[in-house]
Amino acid sequence: MNLSGATAIAGIGATEFSKDSGRSELRLAAEAVRAALADAGLSASDVDGLVSFTMDANAEIAVARELGIPELTFFSRVHYGGGAAAATIQQAAMAVATGVADVVVAYRAFNERSGMRFGQVSSAAAGQVNSSGVDNSFHYPMGLGTPASTVAMVAQRYLHEYGATSEDFGRVAVIDRQHAATNPAAWFYGKPITLEEHQASRWITEPLHLLDCCQETDGAVALVVTSLERARDLPNPPAVVTAAAQGSGPDQYIMTSYYRDDLAALPEMGVVGRQLWTQSGLRPADVDVAVLYDHFTPYVLMQLEELGFCGRGEAPGFIAGDTLTLEGALPLNPHGGQLGEAYVHGMNGIAEAVRQVRGTAVNQVRDVSHVLVTAGTGVPTSALLLTAP
Amino acid sequence: MIGTALPPLTVEITPTFVISAAIATRDFQDVHHDRDAAIARGSKDIFMNILTDTGLVHRFVTDWAGPRAFVRSIKIKLGVPCYAYDTLVLSGEVVEHDGDEMTIRVSGKGNLGEHIAGTVTVGGMS
Amino acid sequence: MTIEEDAARIAAQGESAPRLARDPVNPAMINNWLEALGDENPRYVAEGVAPPAMAQVWTMGGLNWQRTADDPLGAIITVLDEAGYTSIVATNSEQNYRRLLHHSEHVASTTKLEGIVGPKRTALGEGYFVTTTTTWYVGDEVVADMLFRVLKFKPKPTQSGVLRPVVSKDTEFFWEGMKAGELRIQRWGDELRHPPGPMPPDGDLDAKPDWVVASGRGTVYSYVVHHRPAVPGKKLPFVIALVELAEGVRMLGEVLDVASVHIGQPVEVAFVKVDDELTLPAWRVIA
């Protein structure tokens, strides 16, 4: 059995992206799933599988109840924060390809700005009584307790080892905001930034400026996965799941893999990348659009290296010029990414990848065949290659 | 006699002990009898008062020196606190012997480490 | 007026007026004391005398006591409180006893400020050592005296509120080491491991780990300067470093008393006591 090409994303749905949704997370989840089903031309009774993140607060059965999904034969959760995003599609694809389910919806819904904000120090994460809580005890009590600070520790070493600069990080933010500026769904629609503004923005955790950090968002995204065969009969062109992979690396921790030899690297994304190229038979040069998880800019550079677009430490040179623009060699995050559009734990990036494959994106890249989309970094992660049919 | 070790005295510092000794030494500071007050002031529990330290050291030495011994001085330095539910172990050693007078070095260790350290001079030891 | 001038003024006032004990030396209070302290020496009852260590007990203020206006310790405490040295801890008590006291003798005490020394940097914070002497009289006869020293200090900014570690059987030794002032690194045979875990590198289920006490010296491998948001128990901004210890393992900790560091900066361990149950590893730069 081969996962590559067996399934497709047939529907995408989302709520508006805001700073205060004014409704419950369950309501957001239900709205996004309903919108995705409508986009796919399917109804609640067609759904027999639901997948989400372990961090999502909405139980599959609650979502099923609210939408009138009568029966579920498959429900699953993926761990490690935003690292789960693409893996929810992998789970769905595996369930569909093996006949465990016919139509699986992956969803992520939260009030991440008006409710629990991930950018703050989480005493609940620090105090969890399990192996992760024990891991966390070697950094939270010492004061390293925000996502930005955990990334900053790696970013500092990256700057040191490769002679990169904060401006190299800033170029990622500038591209994202440039793309968001022409995306009406983006929070920063109409609000591009300059590299000077990036450099002048206040410190969050040195070496990260405010504009190196993604925004905080209330919202939800849902994605419908079914067999490629069934997807062909549905209204929208299918986004074929050509490759789907998860990865964790040696001596892996959640955001603090600080004890392995090479600190300035994301070997878990290397694990993912190798699988993507093997499953699909494609190479980095075949990728037409890269939707790279951008909660913090330095990890975008390091992903490019791990995925084989350039060598270790070469990303600053690789992204110089117009490489990442819509007309460039590797257009990055045409929707504006999580820095520009919204932070929905990577799921809005998958929706954008589907639009790029369909040819319906607001910032559409020309002649798209293959789109790479990655999930949260610094944690065990995942990625997809989506292909036009 | 110099170098003689006194038999150690182990005292279970129960809340009852802390409180009854504080009251018997007429020390009514709340941290020696009111757990809520002690915690509110940043301690983890009620703890032993200094007059009780002095009294325990006195008892420790006379238990060994005998009823006729006269304690001439008790000089103590205070270290870590001794909280309710700690076990305090007093140990001592004769460090000077001059005529009928002896000087004994004393140490009291609780669960957190050395709580008291000092010297006691005893007369009537000829 | 400086603290030193206030102290000199209070010291110059000399002894406070004698304060008479509430009760004369009496068998009831002696018996209460013997009972509470577990002192079974029969001499006190047999001879009608008090244990010498009770000297101070006779003149304690009691339940509703308030300091008198001429009490020198009260006066200097007020001065130091106003200067920000708000916390107090007793450090020394040195009592001398001249003779045994008999039932019905009535003791009085006076207190005098000997002086203050400071400001001194102490483990608790910056403070002044305040020394007083108390003398106990029966009539005009001195029967006992005491040198009493307290530290009045400005409490250090606390780390109370820091997030506390979740301790497992595998990591307990590390936190116990912290309390004992030892930086412990787990050892399996010749191999060191941090953070520690339950399995040896070779998977031998019969192997048992021990630990080495690290030299505490190392160099900064990477670091951050945290500006925002707020972190429980920390004052912004602060520096956190991932330090490569001389022993070869990496460990995280706050770098104390600096605005920044650089990669390769030599540091040594510092032990930050949060409370009796928790001490955290931290670093200080080596000049």
mmCIF file of C-alpha atoms in Angstrom, chain A residues 119-123 126-130 133-135 137-146 148-149 151-157 160-161 202-207 253 256-264, chain C residues 159 162-168 170-171 174-175 193-196 220-232 234 237-242 244 249-254 259-260 263-264 278 280-281:
data_model
loop_
_atom_site.group_PDB
_atom_site.id
_atom_site.type_symbol
_atom_site.label_atom_id
_atom_site.label_comp_id
_atom_site.label_asym_id
_atom_site.label_seq_id
_atom_site.Cartn_x
_atom_site.Cartn_y
_atom_site.Cartn_z
ATOM 1 C CA GLY A 119 3.045 33.507 24.057
ATOM 2 C CA GLN A 120 2.721 33.840 27.813
ATOM 3 C CA VAL A 121 4.433 31.607 30.357
ATOM 4 C CA SER A 122 2.226 28.577 30.939
ATOM 5 C CA SER A 123 2.314 27.359 34.506
ATOM 6 C CA ALA A 126 5.466 23.720 33.518
ATOM 7 C CA GLY A 127 3.617 21.763 36.170
ATOM 8 C CA GLN A 128 2.199 18.853 34.189
ATOM 9 C CA VAL A 129 2.854 15.610 36.004
ATOM 10 C CA ASN A 130 4.322 13.496 33.219
ATOM 11 C CA GLY A 133 6.707 18.186 32.994
ATOM 12 C CA VAL A 134 9.949 16.603 34.171
ATOM 13 C CA ASP A 135 11.644 17.842 30.957
ATOM 14 C CA SER A 137 11.686 21.436 34.962
ATOM 15 C CA PHE A 138 15.092 22.080 33.449
ATOM 16 C CA HIS A 139 14.002 25.317 31.812
ATOM 17 C CA TYR A 140 10.751 26.798 33.159
ATOM 18 C CA PRO A 141 11.979 27.386 36.726
ATOM 19 C CA MET A 142 15.119 29.020 35.299
ATOM 20 C CA GLY A 143 12.936 31.571 33.527
ATOM 21 C CA LEU A 144 12.930 30.104 30.018
ATOM 22 C CA GLY A 145 9.198 29.673 29.636
ATOM 23 C CA THR A 146 7.873 31.369 26.511
ATOM 24 C CA ALA A 148 9.910 33.062 21.830
ATOM 25 C CA SER A 149 12.613 32.562 24.444
ATOM 26 C CA VAL A 151 13.494 29.753 19.940
ATOM 27 C CA ALA A 152 15.753 32.707 20.764
ATOM 28 C CA MET A 153 18.246 30.352 22.417
ATOM 29 C CA VAL A 154 18.641 28.414 19.158
ATOM 30 C CA ALA A 155 18.545 31.575 17.032
ATOM 31 C CA GLN A 156 21.416 33.096 19.010
ATOM 32 C CA ARG A 157 23.583 30.085 18.286
ATOM 33 C CA HIS A 160 26.982 32.856 16.056
ATOM 34 C CA GLU A 161 27.769 29.800 13.969
ATOM 35 C CA ARG A 202 11.040 46.185 20.485
ATOM 36 C CA TRP A 203 12.866 43.207 21.914
ATOM 37 C CA ILE A 204 10.805 40.255 22.986
ATOM 38 C CA THR A 205 13.679 37.946 23.804
ATOM 39 C CA GLU A 206 17.031 38.889 22.289
ATOM 40 C CA PRO A 207 17.875 38.134 19.548
ATOM 41 C CA TYR A 253 12.568 17.785 23.396
ATOM 42 C CA THR A 256 14.241 22.815 24.036
ATOM 43 C CA SER A 257 16.307 20.228 22.136
ATOM 44 C CA TYR A 258 19.353 21.929 23.565
ATOM 45 C CA TYR A 259 21.422 18.921 24.491
ATOM 46 C CA ARG A 260 22.230 17.429 21.098
ATOM 47 C CA ASP A 261 25.502 18.229 19.394
ATOM 48 C CA ASP A 262 24.219 20.690 16.814
ATOM 49 C CA LEU A 263 22.016 23.292 18.475
ATOM 50 C CA ALA A 264 21.526 25.510 15.406
ATOM 51 C CA GLN C 159 12.291 34.458 43.315
ATOM 52 C CA VAL C 162 9.057 30.899 40.156
ATOM 53 C CA LEU C 163 7.573 27.895 38.433
ATOM 54 C CA ARG C 164 8.490 24.853 40.426
ATOM 55 C CA PRO C 165 10.047 21.734 38.965
ATOM 56 C CA VAL C 166 8.177 18.484 38.574
ATOM 57 C CA VAL C 167 10.522 16.035 40.252
ATOM 58 C CA SER C 168 10.646 12.371 39.295
ATOM 59 C CA ASP C 170 15.079 10.050 37.907
ATOM 60 C CA THR C 171 15.688 13.714 38.668
ATOM 61 C CA PHE C 174 19.603 16.787 41.033
ATOM 62 C CA TRP C 175 17.184 18.841 43.134
ATOM 63 C CA ARG C 193 24.035 12.798 31.157
ATOM 64 C CA HIS C 194 22.017 15.963 31.620
ATOM 65 C CA PRO C 195 19.087 16.265 31.836
ATOM 66 C CA PRO C 196 19.034 12.928 33.643
ATOM 67 C CA VAL C 220 28.133 30.123 27.586
ATOM 68 C CA TYR C 221 27.061 28.019 24.602
ATOM 69 C CA SER C 222 24.053 30.184 23.819
ATOM 70 C CA TYR C 223 21.944 32.749 25.660
ATOM 71 C CA VAL C 224 18.936 35.000 25.480
ATOM 72 C CA VAL C 225 17.998 38.296 27.073
ATOM 73 C CA HIS C 226 14.355 38.046 28.023
ATOM 74 C CA HIS C 227 12.482 41.355 27.895
ATOM 75 C CA ARG C 228 8.810 40.368 27.807
ATOM 76 C CA PRO C 229 6.320 39.052 28.715
ATOM 77 C CA ALA C 230 6.475 38.733 32.502
ATOM 78 C CA VAL C 231 7.982 35.537 33.878
ATOM 79 C CA PRO C 232 6.897 34.379 37.345
ATOM 80 C CA LYS C 234 11.837 37.072 37.572
ATOM 81 C CA PRO C 237 14.926 41.969 31.671
ATOM 82 C CA PHE C 238 17.077 39.014 32.596
ATOM 83 C CA VAL C 239 19.613 36.742 30.937
ATOM 84 C CA ILE C 240 19.335 32.984 30.581
ATOM 85 C CA ALA C 241 22.269 30.962 29.332
ATOM 86 C CA LEU C 242 22.736 27.467 28.025
ATOM 87 C CA GLU C 244 28.477 23.932 28.479
ATOM 88 C CA VAL C 249 27.076 18.529 29.468
ATOM 89 C CA ARG C 250 24.864 21.545 28.807
ATOM 90 C CA MET C 251 22.618 23.111 31.401
ATOM 91 C CA LEU C 252 20.268 26.102 31.533
ATOM 92 C CA GLY C 253 20.176 28.797 34.166
ATOM 93 C CA GLU C 254 19.695 32.495 34.733
ATOM 94 C CA ALA C 259 22.664 42.849 31.358
ATOM 95 C CA SER C 260 24.084 40.490 28.760
ATOM 96 C CA ILE C 263 28.974 33.045 23.616
ATOM 97 C CA GLY C 264 32.169 31.602 25.079
ATOM 98 C CA LEU C 278 13.795 24.662 46.179
ATOM 99 C CA LEU C 280 17.789 26.718 41.418
ATOM 100 C CA PRO C 281 21.015 26.538 39.441
#
